[in-house]
Coordinates of C-alpha atoms and ligand atoms in Angstrom, one line a residue:
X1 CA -20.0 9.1 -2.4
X2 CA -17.5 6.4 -2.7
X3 CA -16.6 4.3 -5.7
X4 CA -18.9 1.0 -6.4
X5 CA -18.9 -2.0 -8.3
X6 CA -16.5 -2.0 -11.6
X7 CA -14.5 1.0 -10.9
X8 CA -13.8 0.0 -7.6
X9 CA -12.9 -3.1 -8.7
X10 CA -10.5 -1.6 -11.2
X11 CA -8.6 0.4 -8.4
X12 CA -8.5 -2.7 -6.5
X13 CA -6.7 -4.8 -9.1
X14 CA -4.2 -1.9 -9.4
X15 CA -3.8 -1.6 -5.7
X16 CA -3.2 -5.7 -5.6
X17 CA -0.9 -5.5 -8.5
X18 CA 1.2 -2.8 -7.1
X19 CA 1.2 -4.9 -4.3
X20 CA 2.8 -7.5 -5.5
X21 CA 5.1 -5.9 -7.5
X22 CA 6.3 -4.2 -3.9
X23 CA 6.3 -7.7 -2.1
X24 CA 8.6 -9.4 -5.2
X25 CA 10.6 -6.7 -5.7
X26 CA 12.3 -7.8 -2.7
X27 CA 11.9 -11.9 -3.1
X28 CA 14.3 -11.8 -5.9
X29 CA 16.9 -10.3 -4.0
X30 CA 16.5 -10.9 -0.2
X31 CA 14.6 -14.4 0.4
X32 CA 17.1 -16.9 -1.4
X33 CA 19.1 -17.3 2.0
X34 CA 16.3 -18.0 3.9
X35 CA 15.1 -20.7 1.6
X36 CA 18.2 -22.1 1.1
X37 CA 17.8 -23.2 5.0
X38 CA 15.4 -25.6 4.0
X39 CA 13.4 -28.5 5.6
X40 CA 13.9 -26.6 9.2
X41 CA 12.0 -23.7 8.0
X42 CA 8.9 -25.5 7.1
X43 CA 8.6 -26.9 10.5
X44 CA 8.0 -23.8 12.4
X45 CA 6.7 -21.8 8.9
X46 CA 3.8 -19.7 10.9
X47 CA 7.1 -18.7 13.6
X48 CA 9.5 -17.7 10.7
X49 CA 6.6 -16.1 8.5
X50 CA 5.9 -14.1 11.0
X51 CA 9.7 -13.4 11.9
X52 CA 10.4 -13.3 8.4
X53 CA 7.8 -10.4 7.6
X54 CA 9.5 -8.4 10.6
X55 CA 12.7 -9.0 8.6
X56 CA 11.0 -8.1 5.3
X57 CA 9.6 -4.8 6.4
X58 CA 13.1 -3.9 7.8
X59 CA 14.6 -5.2 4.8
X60 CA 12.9 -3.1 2.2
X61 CA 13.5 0.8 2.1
X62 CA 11.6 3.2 3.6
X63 CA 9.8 4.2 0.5
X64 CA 8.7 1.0 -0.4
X65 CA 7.5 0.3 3.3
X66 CA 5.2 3.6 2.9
X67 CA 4.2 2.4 -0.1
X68 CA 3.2 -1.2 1.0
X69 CA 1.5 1.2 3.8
X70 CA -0.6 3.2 1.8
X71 CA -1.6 0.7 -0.5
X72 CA -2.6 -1.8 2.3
X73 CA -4.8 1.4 3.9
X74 CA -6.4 1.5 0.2
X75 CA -7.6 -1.8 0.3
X76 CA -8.4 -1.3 3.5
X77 CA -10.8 1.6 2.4
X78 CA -12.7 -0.6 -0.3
X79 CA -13.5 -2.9 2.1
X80 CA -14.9 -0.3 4.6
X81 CA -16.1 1.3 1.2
X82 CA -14.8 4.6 1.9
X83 CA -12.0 4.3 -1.1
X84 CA -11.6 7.4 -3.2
X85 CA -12.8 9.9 -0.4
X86 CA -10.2 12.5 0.8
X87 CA -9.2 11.4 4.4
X88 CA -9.0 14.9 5.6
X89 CA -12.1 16.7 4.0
X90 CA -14.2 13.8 2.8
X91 CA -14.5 15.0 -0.5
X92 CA -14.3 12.7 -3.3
X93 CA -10.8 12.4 -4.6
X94 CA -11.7 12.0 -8.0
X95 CA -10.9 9.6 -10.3
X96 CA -8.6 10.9 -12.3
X97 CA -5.8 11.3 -9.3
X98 CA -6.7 8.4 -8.5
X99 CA -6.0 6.6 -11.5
X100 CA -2.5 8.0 -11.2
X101 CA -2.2 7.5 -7.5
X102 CA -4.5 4.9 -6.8
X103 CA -3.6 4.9 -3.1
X104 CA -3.5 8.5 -2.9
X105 CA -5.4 9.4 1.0
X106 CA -6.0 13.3 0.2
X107 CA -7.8 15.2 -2.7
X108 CA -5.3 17.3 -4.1
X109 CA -6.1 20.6 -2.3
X110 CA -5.5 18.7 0.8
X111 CA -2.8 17.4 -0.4
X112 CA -0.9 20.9 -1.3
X113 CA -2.1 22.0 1.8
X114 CA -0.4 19.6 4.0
X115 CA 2.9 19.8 1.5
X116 CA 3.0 23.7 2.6
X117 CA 2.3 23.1 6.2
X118 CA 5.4 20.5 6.0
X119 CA 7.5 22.7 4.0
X120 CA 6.8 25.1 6.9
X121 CA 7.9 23.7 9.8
Ligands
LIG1 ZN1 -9.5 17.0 0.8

């Protein structure tokens, strides 16, 4: 079973929120010299959106950028309303990982798992 209605909707706020927080995190810092261009910019906007969220992702660390990732596969998951199943067994999650990880793609035994297979290799 997936999560429905409320609770879902609860993880999906989170998911947006963290979101955002990932996204503007970086606008303070790194989009003031591309505004200051100005009226130019607005003239080709969908061109230098699009270049400008090739720069962003390059622009942002690599944690953040697998954050943004995971998140963005979460909210993927609500829609397709498999959110809060374990992407390796199927097993619910359960909530209360999720409510620390709300992105979090593996039930916690999976998770270990695939943390000793890595430390492995
Ligand atoms: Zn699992």
């Amino acid at each position: 079973m997936s999560f429905k209605g409320a609770k879902v909707e609860k993880f999906r706020q989170r998911l947006l929120a963290k979101r955002r927080e990932l996204l503007s995190g970086v606008h303070g810092s790194k989009v003031k010299s591309l505004e200051s261009t100005g009226d130019e910019i607005q003239d080709i906007a969908d061109q230098a959106s699009s270049a400008y969220t090739k720069e962003f992702l390059l622009s942002i660390g690599d944690t953040e950028r697998r954050m943004l990732k995971q998140v963005d596969e979460a909210l993927h998951k609500i829609r397709q309303d498999t959110y809060g199943l374990c992407e390796a067994c199927g097993e619910p999650i359960g909530e209360r990982r999720l409510e620390a990880l709300p992105f979090a793609r593996l039930c916690i035994a999976c998770q270990e798992e695939e943390e000793r297979a890595k430390a492995e290799k």
